Tab-separated table of C-alpha atoms and ligand atoms in Angstrom:
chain	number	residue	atom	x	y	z
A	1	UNK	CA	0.000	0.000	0.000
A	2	UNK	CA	1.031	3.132	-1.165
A	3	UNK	CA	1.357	5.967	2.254
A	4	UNK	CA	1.965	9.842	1.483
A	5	UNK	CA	2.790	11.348	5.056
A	6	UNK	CA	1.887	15.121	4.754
A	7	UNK	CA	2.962	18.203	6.978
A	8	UNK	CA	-0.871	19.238	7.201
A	9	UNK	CA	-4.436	18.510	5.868
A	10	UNK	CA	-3.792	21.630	3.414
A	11	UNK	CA	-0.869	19.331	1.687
A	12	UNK	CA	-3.259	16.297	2.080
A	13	UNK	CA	-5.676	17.867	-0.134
A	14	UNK	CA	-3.504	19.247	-2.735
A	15	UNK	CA	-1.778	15.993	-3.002
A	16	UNK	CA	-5.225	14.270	-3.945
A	17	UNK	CA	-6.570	16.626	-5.840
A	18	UNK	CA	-3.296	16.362	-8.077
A	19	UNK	CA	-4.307	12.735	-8.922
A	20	UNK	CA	-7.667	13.772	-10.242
A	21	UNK	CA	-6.752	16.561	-12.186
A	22	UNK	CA	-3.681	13.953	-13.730
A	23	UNK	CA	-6.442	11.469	-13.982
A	24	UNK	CA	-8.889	13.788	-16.463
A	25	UNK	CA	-6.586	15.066	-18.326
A	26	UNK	CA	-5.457	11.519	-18.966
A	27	UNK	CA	-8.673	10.686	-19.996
A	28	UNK	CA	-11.312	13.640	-20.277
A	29	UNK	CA	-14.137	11.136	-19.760
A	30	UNK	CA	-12.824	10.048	-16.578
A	31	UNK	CA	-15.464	7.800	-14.162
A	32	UNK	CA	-14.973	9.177	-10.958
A	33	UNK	CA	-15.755	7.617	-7.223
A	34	UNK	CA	-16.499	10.589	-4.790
A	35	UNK	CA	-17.054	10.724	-0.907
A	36	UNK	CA	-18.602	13.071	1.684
A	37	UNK	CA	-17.754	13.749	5.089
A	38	UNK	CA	-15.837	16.262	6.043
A	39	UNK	CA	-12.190	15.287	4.772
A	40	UNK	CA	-12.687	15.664	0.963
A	41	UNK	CA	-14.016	19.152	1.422
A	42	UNK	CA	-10.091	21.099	0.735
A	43	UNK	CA	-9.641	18.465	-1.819
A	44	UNK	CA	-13.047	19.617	-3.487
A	45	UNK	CA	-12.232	23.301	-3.199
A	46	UNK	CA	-8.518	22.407	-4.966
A	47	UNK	CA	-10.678	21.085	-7.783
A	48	UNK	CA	-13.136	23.908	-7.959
A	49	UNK	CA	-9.993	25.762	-8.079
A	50	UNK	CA	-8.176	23.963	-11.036
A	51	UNK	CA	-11.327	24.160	-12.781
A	52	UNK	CA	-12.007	27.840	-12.893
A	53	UNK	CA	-8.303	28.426	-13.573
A	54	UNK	CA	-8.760	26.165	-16.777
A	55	UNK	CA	-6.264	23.346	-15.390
A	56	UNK	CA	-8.687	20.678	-15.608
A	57	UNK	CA	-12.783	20.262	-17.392
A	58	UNK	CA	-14.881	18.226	-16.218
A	59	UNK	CA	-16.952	18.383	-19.377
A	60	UNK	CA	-17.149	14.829	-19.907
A	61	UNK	CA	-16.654	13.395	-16.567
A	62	UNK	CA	-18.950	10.937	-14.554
A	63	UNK	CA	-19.022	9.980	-10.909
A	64	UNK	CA	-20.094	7.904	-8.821
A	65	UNK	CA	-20.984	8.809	-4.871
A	66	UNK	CA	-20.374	5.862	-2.430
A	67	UNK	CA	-23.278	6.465	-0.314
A	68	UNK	CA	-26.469	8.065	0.927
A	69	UNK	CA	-28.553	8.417	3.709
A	70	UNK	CA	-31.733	5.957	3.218
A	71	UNK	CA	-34.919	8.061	3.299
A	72	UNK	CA	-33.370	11.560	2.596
A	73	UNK	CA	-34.544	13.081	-0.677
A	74	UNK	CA	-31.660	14.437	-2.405
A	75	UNK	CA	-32.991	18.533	-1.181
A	76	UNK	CA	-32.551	17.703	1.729
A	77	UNK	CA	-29.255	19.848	3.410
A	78	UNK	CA	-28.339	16.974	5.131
A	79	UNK	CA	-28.697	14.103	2.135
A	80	UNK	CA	-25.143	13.106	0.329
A	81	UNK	CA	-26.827	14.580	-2.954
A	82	UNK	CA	-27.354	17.999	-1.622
A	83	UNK	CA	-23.241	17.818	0.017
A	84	UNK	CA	-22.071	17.061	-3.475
A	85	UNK	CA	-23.857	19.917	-5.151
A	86	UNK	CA	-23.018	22.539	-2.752
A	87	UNK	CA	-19.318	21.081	-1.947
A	88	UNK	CA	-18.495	20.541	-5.791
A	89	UNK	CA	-21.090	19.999	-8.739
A	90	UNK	CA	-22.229	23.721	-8.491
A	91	UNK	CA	-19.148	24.935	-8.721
A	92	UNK	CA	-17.590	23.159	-11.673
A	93	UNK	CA	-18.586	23.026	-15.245
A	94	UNK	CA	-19.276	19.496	-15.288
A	95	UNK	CA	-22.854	17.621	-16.792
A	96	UNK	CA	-24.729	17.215	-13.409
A	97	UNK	CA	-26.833	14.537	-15.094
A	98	UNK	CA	-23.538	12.480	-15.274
A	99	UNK	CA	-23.743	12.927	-11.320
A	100	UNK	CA	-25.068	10.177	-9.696
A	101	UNK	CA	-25.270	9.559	-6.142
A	102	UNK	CA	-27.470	6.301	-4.706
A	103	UNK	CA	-30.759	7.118	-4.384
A	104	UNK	CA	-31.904	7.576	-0.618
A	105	UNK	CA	-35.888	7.922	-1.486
A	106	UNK	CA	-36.041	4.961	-3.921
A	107	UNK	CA	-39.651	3.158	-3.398
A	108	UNK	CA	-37.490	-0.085	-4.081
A	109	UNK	CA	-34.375	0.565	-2.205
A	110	UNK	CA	-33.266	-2.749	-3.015
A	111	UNK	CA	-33.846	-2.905	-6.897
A	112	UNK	CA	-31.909	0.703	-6.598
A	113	UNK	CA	-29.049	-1.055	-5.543
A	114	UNK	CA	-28.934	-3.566	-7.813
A	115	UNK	CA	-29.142	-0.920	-10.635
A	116	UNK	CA	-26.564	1.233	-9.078
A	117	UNK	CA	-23.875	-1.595	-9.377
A	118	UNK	CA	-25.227	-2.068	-13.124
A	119	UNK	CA	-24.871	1.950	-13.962
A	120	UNK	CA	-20.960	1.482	-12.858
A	121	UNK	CA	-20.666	-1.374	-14.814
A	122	UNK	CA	-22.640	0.505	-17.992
A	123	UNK	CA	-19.985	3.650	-17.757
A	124	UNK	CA	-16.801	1.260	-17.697
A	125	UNK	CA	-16.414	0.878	-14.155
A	126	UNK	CA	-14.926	3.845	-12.079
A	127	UNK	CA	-11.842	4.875	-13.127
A	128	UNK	CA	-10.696	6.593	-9.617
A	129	UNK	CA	-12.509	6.236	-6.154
A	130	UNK	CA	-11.764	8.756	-3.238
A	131	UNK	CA	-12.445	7.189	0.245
A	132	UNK	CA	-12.352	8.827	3.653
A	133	UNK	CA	-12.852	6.844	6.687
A	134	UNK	CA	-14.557	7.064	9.855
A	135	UNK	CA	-12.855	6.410	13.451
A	136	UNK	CA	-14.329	2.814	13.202
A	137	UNK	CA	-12.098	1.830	10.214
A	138	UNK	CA	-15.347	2.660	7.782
A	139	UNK	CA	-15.260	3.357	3.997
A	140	UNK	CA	-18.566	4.474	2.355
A	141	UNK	CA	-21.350	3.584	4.516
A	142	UNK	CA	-19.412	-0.187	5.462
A	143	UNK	CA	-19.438	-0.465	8.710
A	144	UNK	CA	-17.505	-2.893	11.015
A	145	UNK	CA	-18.684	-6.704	10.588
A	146	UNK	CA	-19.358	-5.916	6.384
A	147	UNK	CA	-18.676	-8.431	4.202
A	148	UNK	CA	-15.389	-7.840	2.585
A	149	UNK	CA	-17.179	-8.886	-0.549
A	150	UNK	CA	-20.082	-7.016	-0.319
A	151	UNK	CA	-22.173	-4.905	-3.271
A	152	UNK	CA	-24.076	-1.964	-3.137
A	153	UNK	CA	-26.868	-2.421	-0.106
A	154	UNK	CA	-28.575	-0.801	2.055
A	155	UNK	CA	-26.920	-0.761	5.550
A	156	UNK	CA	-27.336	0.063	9.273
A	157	UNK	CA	-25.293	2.301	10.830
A	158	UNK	CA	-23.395	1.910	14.029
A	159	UNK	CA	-24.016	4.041	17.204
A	160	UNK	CA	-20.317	5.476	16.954
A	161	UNK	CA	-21.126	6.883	13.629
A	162	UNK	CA	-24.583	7.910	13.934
A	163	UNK	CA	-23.095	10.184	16.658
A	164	UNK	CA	-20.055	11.245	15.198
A	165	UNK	CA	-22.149	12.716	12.082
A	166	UNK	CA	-24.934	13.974	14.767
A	167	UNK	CA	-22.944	17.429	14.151
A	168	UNK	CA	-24.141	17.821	10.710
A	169	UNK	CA	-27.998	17.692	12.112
A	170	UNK	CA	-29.655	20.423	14.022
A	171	UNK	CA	-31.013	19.605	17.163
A	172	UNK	CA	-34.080	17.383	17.191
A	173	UNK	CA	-33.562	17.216	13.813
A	174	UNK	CA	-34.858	13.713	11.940
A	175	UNK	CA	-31.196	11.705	11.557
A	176	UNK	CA	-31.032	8.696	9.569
A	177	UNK	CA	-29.475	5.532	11.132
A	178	UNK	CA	-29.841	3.617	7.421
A	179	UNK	CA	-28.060	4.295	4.314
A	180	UNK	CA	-27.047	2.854	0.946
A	181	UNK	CA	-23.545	2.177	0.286
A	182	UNK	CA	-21.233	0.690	-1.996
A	183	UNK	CA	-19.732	-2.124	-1.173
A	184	UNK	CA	-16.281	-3.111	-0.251
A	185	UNK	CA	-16.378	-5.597	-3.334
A	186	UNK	CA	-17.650	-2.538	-5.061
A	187	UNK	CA	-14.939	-0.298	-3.971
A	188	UNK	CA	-12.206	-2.821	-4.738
A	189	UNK	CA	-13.195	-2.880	-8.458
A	190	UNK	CA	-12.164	0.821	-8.738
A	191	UNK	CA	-9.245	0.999	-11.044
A	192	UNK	CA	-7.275	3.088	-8.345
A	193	UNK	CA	-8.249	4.275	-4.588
A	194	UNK	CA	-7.248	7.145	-3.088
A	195	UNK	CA	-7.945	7.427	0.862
A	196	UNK	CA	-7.555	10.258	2.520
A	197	UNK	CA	-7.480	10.635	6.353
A	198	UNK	CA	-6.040	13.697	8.385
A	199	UNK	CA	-6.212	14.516	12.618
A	200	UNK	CA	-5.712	12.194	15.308
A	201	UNK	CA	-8.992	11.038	16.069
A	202	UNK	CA	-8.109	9.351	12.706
A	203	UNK	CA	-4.499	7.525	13.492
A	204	UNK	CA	-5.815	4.130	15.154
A	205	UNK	CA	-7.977	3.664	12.413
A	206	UNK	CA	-5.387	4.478	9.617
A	207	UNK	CA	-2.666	2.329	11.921
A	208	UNK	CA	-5.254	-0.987	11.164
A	209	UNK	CA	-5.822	-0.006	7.846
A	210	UNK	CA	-2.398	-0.161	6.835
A	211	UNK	CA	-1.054	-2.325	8.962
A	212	UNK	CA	-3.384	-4.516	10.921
A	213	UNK	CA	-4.532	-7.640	9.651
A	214	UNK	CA	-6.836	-7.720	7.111
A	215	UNK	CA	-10.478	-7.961	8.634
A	216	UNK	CA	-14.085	-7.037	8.630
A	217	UNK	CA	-13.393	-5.086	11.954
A	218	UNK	CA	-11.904	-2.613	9.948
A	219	UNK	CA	-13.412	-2.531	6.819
A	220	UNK	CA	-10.465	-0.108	4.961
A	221	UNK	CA	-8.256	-3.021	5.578
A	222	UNK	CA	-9.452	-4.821	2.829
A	223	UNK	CA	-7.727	-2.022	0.323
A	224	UNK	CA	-4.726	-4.455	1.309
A	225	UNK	CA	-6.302	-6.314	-1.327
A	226	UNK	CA	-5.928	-3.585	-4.081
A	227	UNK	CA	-2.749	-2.995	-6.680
A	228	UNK	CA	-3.450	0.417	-6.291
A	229	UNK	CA	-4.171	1.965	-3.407
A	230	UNK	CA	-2.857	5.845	-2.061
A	231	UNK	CA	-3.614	6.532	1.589
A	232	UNK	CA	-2.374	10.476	2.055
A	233	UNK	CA	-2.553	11.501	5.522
A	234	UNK	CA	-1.231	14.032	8.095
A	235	UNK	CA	0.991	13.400	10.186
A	236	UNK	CA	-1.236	13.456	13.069
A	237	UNK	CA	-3.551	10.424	11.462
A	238	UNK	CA	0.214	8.970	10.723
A	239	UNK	CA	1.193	9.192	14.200
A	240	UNK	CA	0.170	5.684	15.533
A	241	UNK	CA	2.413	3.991	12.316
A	242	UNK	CA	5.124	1.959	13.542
A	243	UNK	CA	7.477	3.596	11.226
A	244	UNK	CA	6.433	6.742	9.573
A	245	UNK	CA	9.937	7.247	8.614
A	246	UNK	CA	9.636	4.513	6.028
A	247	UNK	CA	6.982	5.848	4.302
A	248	UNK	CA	8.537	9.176	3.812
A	249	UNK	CA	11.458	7.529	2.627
A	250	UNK	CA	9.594	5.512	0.232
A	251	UNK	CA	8.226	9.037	-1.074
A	252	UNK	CA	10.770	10.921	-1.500
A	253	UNK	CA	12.814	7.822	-3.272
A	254	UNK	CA	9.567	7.936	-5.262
A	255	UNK	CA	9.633	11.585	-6.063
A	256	UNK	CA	13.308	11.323	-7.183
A	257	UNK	CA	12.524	8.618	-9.683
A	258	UNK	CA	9.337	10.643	-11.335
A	259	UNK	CA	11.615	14.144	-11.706
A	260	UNK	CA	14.686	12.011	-13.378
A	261	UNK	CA	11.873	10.274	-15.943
A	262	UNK	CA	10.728	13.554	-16.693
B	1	LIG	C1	-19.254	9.350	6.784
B	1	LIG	C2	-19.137	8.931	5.328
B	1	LIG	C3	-17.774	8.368	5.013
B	1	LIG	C4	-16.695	9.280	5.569
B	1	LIG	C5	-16.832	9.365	7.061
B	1	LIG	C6	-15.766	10.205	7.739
B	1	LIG	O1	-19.636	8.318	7.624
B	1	LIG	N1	-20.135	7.978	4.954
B	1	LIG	O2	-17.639	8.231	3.602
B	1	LIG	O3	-15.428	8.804	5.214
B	1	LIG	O4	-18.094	9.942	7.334
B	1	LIG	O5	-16.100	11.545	7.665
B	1	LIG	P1	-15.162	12.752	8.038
B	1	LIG	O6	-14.304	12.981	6.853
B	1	LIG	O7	-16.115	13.889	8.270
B	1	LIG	O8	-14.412	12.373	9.251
């Protein structure tokens, strides 16, 4: 597994961003994987940025959310759908009716899922998938105990996160404790991964993700699994590594290679 150790979240976000912009301009009808929370936020505002200074168009790019809150319309402030159009769609020029994000109000949430693995599989599969991760070890919606194999489905959420995302909801405000996610089978298919993480409420979880074994109590340890997988953190979510030195070195030995091929 690939580790970027970063001075701050600022550097986190830039670094990820980077790898989307590279990734369009590769291929200008790119299939991306996107992800709330609050992590991807700077790396959405880097992108907002390259786009209005012409660095990158997402003219012909698709994406891909990996979750939703079940029983949220897509209005509603709090819903996944509403995050992405505020945090990102809005702001760039690409085709929001390439946007999709799993339906939270589907009278058949169950058929929706099935259809939302086909749609991925119609558009070529996705091309790059950004992941944050909850405190739990979490990616998308998959809690601890998911099947490392799972598909798109609609999923209960744990106590831990219900309460650590209680600070997007107002007071007595209606707060989901279902949602539809991708899978971890689903995520693994994604041609390349990038997680990011960043504080130190993140570092245990990061520490099993990388290296702990690999096991349905932390659900990000399955990106083990993947050929290409970029975790970019701060140094605070690094802090519990064994060696954080390594990494770096790795890096920067990595760094030195890509400016002689250049
Ligand atoms: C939610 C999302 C996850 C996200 C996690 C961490 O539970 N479903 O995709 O990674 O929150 O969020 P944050 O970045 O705010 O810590």
């Amino acid at each position: 597994m690939k580790v970027v150790i970063l001075k701050d979240a600022a550097e986190v976000a830039q670094y990820g961003a980077q790898i989307f912009i590279d990734q369009i301009n590769a291929k200008a009808n790119s299939v991306l994987g996107l992800a709330t929370g609050s992590t991807p936020v700077a790396l959405y505002k880097e992108l907002i940025e390259a786009n209005k200074s012409g660095k990158v168009s997402f003219k012909d790019v698709s994406s891909f959310n990996l979750d939703e809150y079940l029983g949220l319309e897509g209005t509603h402030p709090q819903s996944y759908r509403y995050f992405m159009n505020e945090q990102l769609f809005d702001h760039v020029d690409i085709d929001k009716a390439n946007t999709q994000v799993p339906p939270g109000n589907d009278a058949n949430p169950i058929e929706a899922c099935k259809k939302y693995e086909a749609d991925i599989v119609a558009q070529g599969g996705i091309d790059v998938q950004l992941l944050g991760i909850g405190r739990n070890g979490h990616i998308g919606f998959n809690e601890p105990s998911s099947s490392l194999a799972s598909r798109t489905r609609v999923k209960t959420l744990t106590k831990e996160t219900i309460d650590d995302n209680a600070r997007f909801f107002s007071e007595g405000e209606y707060q989901p404790e279902l949602s539809i996610t991708m899978g971890i089978g689903t995520i693994l298919e994604s041609k390349k991964v990038v997680l990011l993480a960043t504080g130190e409420n993140k570092a245990e979880a990061i520490k099993q993700t990388v290296e702990g074994a690999i096991s349905a109590s932390c659900p990000a340890s399955a990106l083990q699994f993947h050929q290409d997988v970029v975790v970019i953190v701060d140094e605070a979510a690094a802090s519990q590594l064994d060696d954080p030195e390594f990494f770096k070195y790795i890096e920067s030995q990595n760094q030195a290679l890509l400016a002689k091929l250049k």
